[in-house]
Amino acid sequence: MSATTLERPALTVRGHWIDDWRPEDPAFWAQTGARIARRNLIFSIFSEHIGFSIWTMWSVLVLFLGPAYGIDPAGKFLLTAVPALVGATLRIPYTFAVARFGGRNWTIISASLLLVPALLAAFLIEPGVSYTTLVLLAATAGVGGGNFASSMANINAFYPDRLKGWALGINAGGGNLGVAAVQLVGLFVLAVFGAGHPGLVAGIYIPFIVLAAVGSAMYMDNLSQARNSKRGMRDAVREPHTWIMSFLYIGTFGSFIGFGFAFGQVLQVQFAEDFSTPVKAAYLTFLGPLLGSLIRPVGGALADRLGGARVTFWNFVAMAAGASIVLVASQRHSLPLYLVGFISLFVFSGIGNGSTYKMIPRIFSLKNPGLEHEARRLSGAVIGIAGAVGAFGGVLVNLAFRQSFLSYQTADAAYLAFIAFYALCVLVTWAVYLRSSSRRLAGV
C-alpha cells in the first residue's frame, strides 16, 4: 500500500504523487499536511545524512594514507578539495532534478548513486595505487554533495513559511551530522583495525545506503507543484538576492564543509608533535562538525524568532572573532586555544547555516505577497543555487590551506583571508538587509 493511501480522502493522490498541497492553509496543515511533511522530512534527513558522510569520507580516508602511499600534505589537501568541488558542481543539476523527477523519485536515485563511491573506495584503496586513481575515487564521492541541494529544495516545498527556518534547519542539521558520523566511523576503524584498512570506512556505509534508497521509495512523496517549477532556476539567476545570499552562504556553509574536510589534516600538520598518529587526530576531528550540525536547527529557530538577517549579521561578527582566536593560537602554538577557536568556528558556521537558509524563503515571500506558489518556486531554486555556490567555499577553504602551507609552512595566511571574508559578510548583511533604506525588505 502506498504511504499516501491513508490520506486519500483529504488529498488528490496518484501513487506517490500529491497534486493538492496547501501548507499555508491552517486547516489543511493540521488535518493532514503536518503528518505527511514530517514523514518526508525524516526520510529526507536519513538519505541526506548518508550523502554527507560519503561526500566527506575523504576527510577521513586521507588519515589512512601513510608513508606507503607517498602523498605529501599538499596532495592530501587536493584529495579533499576534489570531492568538495564535484559536490558543489552537482548541486545545481540536483536541484533541477526535484522539478524534473519529483522529490521522492530523485531521493531514491541520488541515494542509490552513493553505492558507486562506497564500493570503489571499499575495494580499490591500498598501497601502490596511483595518485591519479585516488583523485578519481575522491571525485566520485562528490555525488554525496549534491543530495543536500535536492533535499532542501524538496523539504522547502513541504512546509509553511512560518516553519521553514525550523524545518530546513532540522533537515540540514541532520544531514550535516553525516560529517561528524563518518569521522567517528573512521575513528572506530583506526582504533579497532588500524590504519591499514581504509576500505572498511566505506564498506560500513553500503548497507545504510541501501536502507536510505528503500526507505525513500516506501515512505516519501512527490509534489506536483514542485514539478511545475522547472523555470524557477532561470528566473532565480536574474534575481540579485540570489547572488547576495549565495555569497553569504559561502561564509557559513563553505566554512563548515571546508573546515570539516581540512580539520584533521591541519591538526596533523600544524601540531605534528601532538598528533603523531592518525588515530590521535581522529579523536578530535568529529567534535567540530558534530557541534556545528547539532546547532544548525538552533540557527533556524533563532531566525524564525529574531529575524534571519539580524542573526546572520551577529553570527559573522562571531565567526570573525573565532578566526582571530585561531590565528593568535597558531602564532603562539597553543593547542587548547586553537581548539577553542576552531570549534567556535564550527558552531557559528552551523548557526549561520540555519539563519541564512531561513532568509531565502522569507525574502521571496516578501517580494511576492499573496503569491504563495511563486514564492516557493523561486525560493526552492535559490536554495539550490546558494547551496551550490556555498559548497564551493569548501573548495576555497582547502585550497587556501594548501597554498598557505606551500608558501609559508603555516596556515596563518589562510586564517587572515578567512577573517577578511567574514568582515566583508558582516558589511554585506548590514548594507542589504539591515540598513535603513527605501529598497530594504523589512522583516528578512
mmCIF file of C-alpha atoms in Angstrom, residues 199-371:
data_model
loop_
_atom_site.group_PDB
_atom_site.id
_atom_site.type_symbol
_atom_site.label_atom_id
_atom_site.label_comp_id
_atom_site.label_asym_id
_atom_site.label_seq_id
_atom_site.Cartn_x
_atom_site.Cartn_y
_atom_site.Cartn_z
ATOM 1 C CA GLY A 199 38.204 0.345 2.750
ATOM 2 C CA LEU A 200 36.280 -0.586 5.895
ATOM 3 C CA VAL A 201 35.187 3.038 6.343
ATOM 4 C CA ALA A 202 33.374 2.957 3.000
ATOM 5 C CA GLY A 203 32.198 -0.624 3.403
ATOM 6 C CA ILE A 204 30.347 0.128 6.627
ATOM 7 C CA TYR A 205 28.114 2.560 4.731
ATOM 8 C CA ILE A 206 26.977 0.181 1.970
ATOM 9 C CA PRO A 207 24.006 -1.347 3.874
ATOM 10 C CA PHE A 208 22.924 2.092 5.097
ATOM 11 C CA ILE A 209 22.887 3.392 1.533
ATOM 12 C CA VAL A 210 20.569 0.540 0.572
ATOM 13 C CA LEU A 211 18.300 1.348 3.537
ATOM 14 C CA ALA A 212 18.159 5.018 2.510
ATOM 15 C CA ALA A 213 17.080 4.152 -1.026
ATOM 16 C CA VAL A 214 14.470 1.611 0.091
ATOM 17 C CA GLY A 215 13.085 3.882 2.826
ATOM 18 C CA SER A 216 12.716 6.761 0.368
ATOM 19 C CA ALA A 217 10.867 4.520 -2.082
ATOM 20 C CA MET A 218 8.419 3.309 0.560
ATOM 21 C CA TYR A 219 7.686 6.409 2.620
ATOM 22 C CA MET A 220 8.375 9.610 0.668
ATOM 23 C CA ASP A 221 6.109 11.544 -1.723
ATOM 24 C CA ASN A 222 6.403 13.753 -4.799
ATOM 25 C CA LEU A 223 4.670 17.148 -5.016
ATOM 26 C CA SER A 224 3.174 18.004 -8.402
ATOM 27 C CA GLN A 225 3.593 21.713 -7.600
ATOM 28 C CA ALA A 226 7.346 21.247 -7.342
ATOM 29 C CA ARG A 227 7.371 19.593 -10.759
ATOM 30 C CA ASN A 228 5.698 22.660 -12.246
ATOM 31 C CA SER A 229 8.582 24.967 -11.221
ATOM 32 C CA LYS A 230 11.181 23.944 -13.796
ATOM 33 C CA ARG A 231 11.752 27.562 -14.892
ATOM 34 C CA GLY A 232 12.432 28.630 -11.331
ATOM 35 C CA MET A 233 16.196 28.341 -11.799
ATOM 36 C CA ARG A 234 16.141 30.572 -14.865
ATOM 37 C CA ASP A 235 14.154 33.230 -13.030
ATOM 38 C CA ALA A 236 16.251 32.893 -9.879
ATOM 39 C CA VAL A 237 19.571 33.632 -11.604
ATOM 40 C CA ARG A 238 18.157 37.028 -12.635
ATOM 41 C CA GLU A 239 17.358 37.933 -9.061
ATOM 42 C CA PRO A 240 20.094 39.943 -7.238
ATOM 43 C CA HIS A 241 19.164 38.446 -3.874
ATOM 44 C CA THR A 242 20.120 35.029 -5.243
ATOM 45 C CA TRP A 243 23.740 36.055 -5.555
ATOM 46 C CA ILE A 244 23.823 38.025 -2.308
ATOM 47 C CA MET A 245 22.562 35.034 -0.353
ATOM 48 C CA SER A 246 24.937 32.724 -2.233
ATOM 49 C CA PHE A 247 27.826 34.960 -1.209
ATOM 50 C CA LEU A 248 26.758 34.867 2.440
ATOM 51 C CA TYR A 249 26.334 31.102 2.290
ATOM 52 C CA ILE A 250 29.959 30.764 1.208
ATOM 53 C CA GLY A 251 30.835 32.235 4.598
ATOM 54 C CA THR A 252 28.617 29.859 6.568
ATOM 55 C CA PHE A 253 28.305 26.520 4.805
ATOM 56 C CA GLY A 254 31.549 26.972 2.865
ATOM 57 C CA SER A 255 33.325 27.343 6.191
ATOM 58 C CA PHE A 256 31.542 24.370 7.753
ATOM 59 C CA ILE A 257 32.226 21.913 4.956
ATOM 60 C CA GLY A 258 35.702 23.277 4.195
ATOM 61 C CA PHE A 259 36.808 23.024 7.816
ATOM 62 C CA GLY A 260 35.150 19.600 8.035
ATOM 63 C CA PHE A 261 37.322 18.377 5.163
ATOM 64 C CA ALA A 262 40.512 20.050 6.391
ATOM 65 C CA PHE A 263 40.458 19.995 10.202
ATOM 66 C CA GLY A 264 42.173 16.637 10.706
ATOM 67 C CA GLN A 265 44.921 17.417 8.219
ATOM 68 C CA VAL A 266 45.564 20.869 9.686
ATOM 69 C CA LEU A 267 45.925 19.372 13.158
ATOM 70 C CA GLN A 268 48.419 16.774 11.919
ATOM 71 C CA VAL A 269 50.492 19.338 10.019
ATOM 72 C CA GLN A 270 50.395 22.278 12.425
ATOM 73 C CA PHE A 271 50.609 20.291 15.686
ATOM 74 C CA ALA A 272 52.558 17.265 14.485
ATOM 75 C CA GLU A 273 54.099 16.615 17.907
ATOM 76 C CA ASP A 274 50.628 16.257 19.463
ATOM 77 C CA PHE A 275 49.092 14.230 16.636
ATOM 78 C CA SER A 276 51.825 11.843 15.601
ATOM 79 C CA THR A 277 49.344 9.121 14.571
ATOM 80 C CA PRO A 278 46.070 9.351 12.617
ATOM 81 C CA VAL A 279 44.009 7.972 15.479
ATOM 82 C CA LYS A 280 45.113 10.838 17.757
ATOM 83 C CA ALA A 281 43.794 13.389 15.259
ATOM 84 C CA ALA A 282 40.612 11.366 14.721
ATOM 85 C CA TYR A 283 39.758 11.669 18.409
ATOM 86 C CA LEU A 284 39.134 15.398 17.859
ATOM 87 C CA THR A 285 38.116 15.895 14.233
ATOM 88 C CA PHE A 286 34.494 14.812 14.736
ATOM 89 C CA LEU A 287 33.812 17.294 17.562
ATOM 90 C CA GLY A 288 33.581 20.492 15.494
ATOM 91 C CA PRO A 289 31.304 19.073 12.766
ATOM 92 C CA LEU A 290 29.157 17.403 15.433
ATOM 93 C CA LEU A 291 28.521 20.652 17.315
ATOM 94 C CA GLY A 292 28.077 22.653 14.117
ATOM 95 C CA SER A 293 25.478 20.181 12.859
ATOM 96 C CA LEU A 294 23.548 19.949 16.120
ATOM 97 C CA ILE A 295 23.296 23.713 16.462
ATOM 98 C CA ARG A 296 22.146 24.387 12.880
ATOM 99 C CA PRO A 297 18.440 23.971 13.757
ATOM 100 C CA VAL A 298 19.010 26.476 16.577
ATOM 101 C CA GLY A 299 20.150 28.980 13.965
ATOM 102 C CA GLY A 300 16.953 28.391 12.008
ATOM 103 C CA ALA A 301 14.785 28.678 15.117
ATOM 104 C CA LEU A 302 16.546 31.889 16.210
ATOM 105 C CA ALA A 303 15.976 33.290 12.738
ATOM 106 C CA ASP A 304 12.271 32.389 12.940
ATOM 107 C CA ARG A 305 12.051 34.344 16.179
ATOM 108 C CA LEU A 306 14.524 37.229 15.775
ATOM 109 C CA GLY A 307 14.877 37.585 12.013
ATOM 110 C CA GLY A 308 17.348 35.819 9.753
ATOM 111 C CA ALA A 309 19.318 38.928 8.782
ATOM 112 C CA ARG A 310 19.907 40.003 12.385
ATOM 113 C CA VAL A 311 21.097 36.533 13.434
ATOM 114 C CA THR A 312 23.309 36.246 10.338
ATOM 115 C CA PHE A 313 24.894 39.667 10.964
ATOM 116 C CA TRP A 314 25.965 38.921 14.541
ATOM 117 C CA ASN A 315 26.951 35.417 13.600
ATOM 118 C CA PHE A 316 29.506 36.681 11.076
ATOM 119 C CA VAL A 317 30.872 39.024 13.752
ATOM 120 C CA ALA A 318 31.351 35.964 15.958
ATOM 121 C CA MET A 319 32.979 33.994 13.124
ATOM 122 C CA ALA A 320 35.495 36.784 12.539
ATOM 123 C CA ALA A 321 36.293 36.714 16.262
ATOM 124 C CA GLY A 322 36.657 32.913 16.193
ATOM 125 C CA ALA A 323 39.052 33.066 13.233
ATOM 126 C CA SER A 324 41.064 35.721 15.082
ATOM 127 C CA ILE A 325 41.393 33.386 18.076
ATOM 128 C CA VAL A 326 42.625 30.616 15.768
ATOM 129 C CA LEU A 327 45.210 32.959 14.248
ATOM 130 C CA VAL A 328 46.541 34.014 17.660
ATOM 131 C CA ALA A 329 46.621 30.383 18.804
ATOM 132 C CA SER A 330 48.511 29.369 15.683
ATOM 133 C CA GLN A 331 51.135 32.056 16.202
ATOM 134 C CA ARG A 332 51.551 31.111 19.874
ATOM 135 C CA HIS A 333 51.374 27.402 19.056
ATOM 136 C CA SER A 334 48.700 26.944 21.740
ATOM 137 C CA LEU A 335 46.692 23.801 21.060
ATOM 138 C CA PRO A 336 43.966 24.450 23.703
ATOM 139 C CA LEU A 337 43.308 27.978 22.411
ATOM 140 C CA TYR A 338 43.444 26.694 18.841
ATOM 141 C CA LEU A 339 40.776 24.082 19.549
ATOM 142 C CA VAL A 340 38.550 26.662 21.268
ATOM 143 C CA GLY A 341 38.779 28.975 18.264
ATOM 144 C CA PHE A 342 38.288 26.277 15.651
ATOM 145 C CA ILE A 343 35.357 24.622 17.399
ATOM 146 C CA SER A 344 33.718 28.044 17.791
ATOM 147 C CA LEU A 345 34.040 28.442 14.017
ATOM 148 C CA PHE A 346 32.189 25.178 13.521
ATOM 149 C CA VAL A 347 29.473 26.220 15.985
ATOM 150 C CA PHE A 348 28.916 29.643 14.458
ATOM 151 C CA SER A 349 29.040 28.308 10.916
ATOM 152 C CA GLY A 350 26.242 25.927 11.960
ATOM 153 C CA ILE A 351 24.128 28.767 13.372
ATOM 154 C CA GLY A 352 24.753 30.811 10.230
ATOM 155 C CA ASN A 353 23.774 27.913 8.006
ATOM 156 C CA GLY A 354 20.369 27.860 9.690
ATOM 157 C CA SER A 355 19.818 31.617 9.676
ATOM 158 C CA THR A 356 20.836 32.206 6.054
ATOM 159 C CA TYR A 357 18.559 29.443 4.777
ATOM 160 C CA LYS A 358 15.669 30.956 6.743
ATOM 161 C CA MET A 359 16.329 34.267 4.992
ATOM 162 C CA ILE A 360 15.835 32.835 1.497
ATOM 163 C CA PRO A 361 12.140 31.835 1.657
ATOM 164 C CA ARG A 362 11.400 34.964 3.688
ATOM 165 C CA ILE A 363 12.939 37.210 1.026
ATOM 166 C CA PHE A 364 10.764 35.771 -1.719
ATOM 167 C CA SER A 365 7.668 35.709 0.449
ATOM 168 C CA LEU A 366 8.100 39.462 0.998
ATOM 169 C CA LYS A 367 8.813 40.075 -2.698
ATOM 170 C CA ASN A 368 5.712 38.090 -3.762
ATOM 171 C CA PRO A 369 2.978 38.929 -1.213
ATOM 172 C CA GLY A 370 -0.045 36.716 -1.585
ATOM 173 C CA LEU A 371 1.656 34.561 -4.242
#
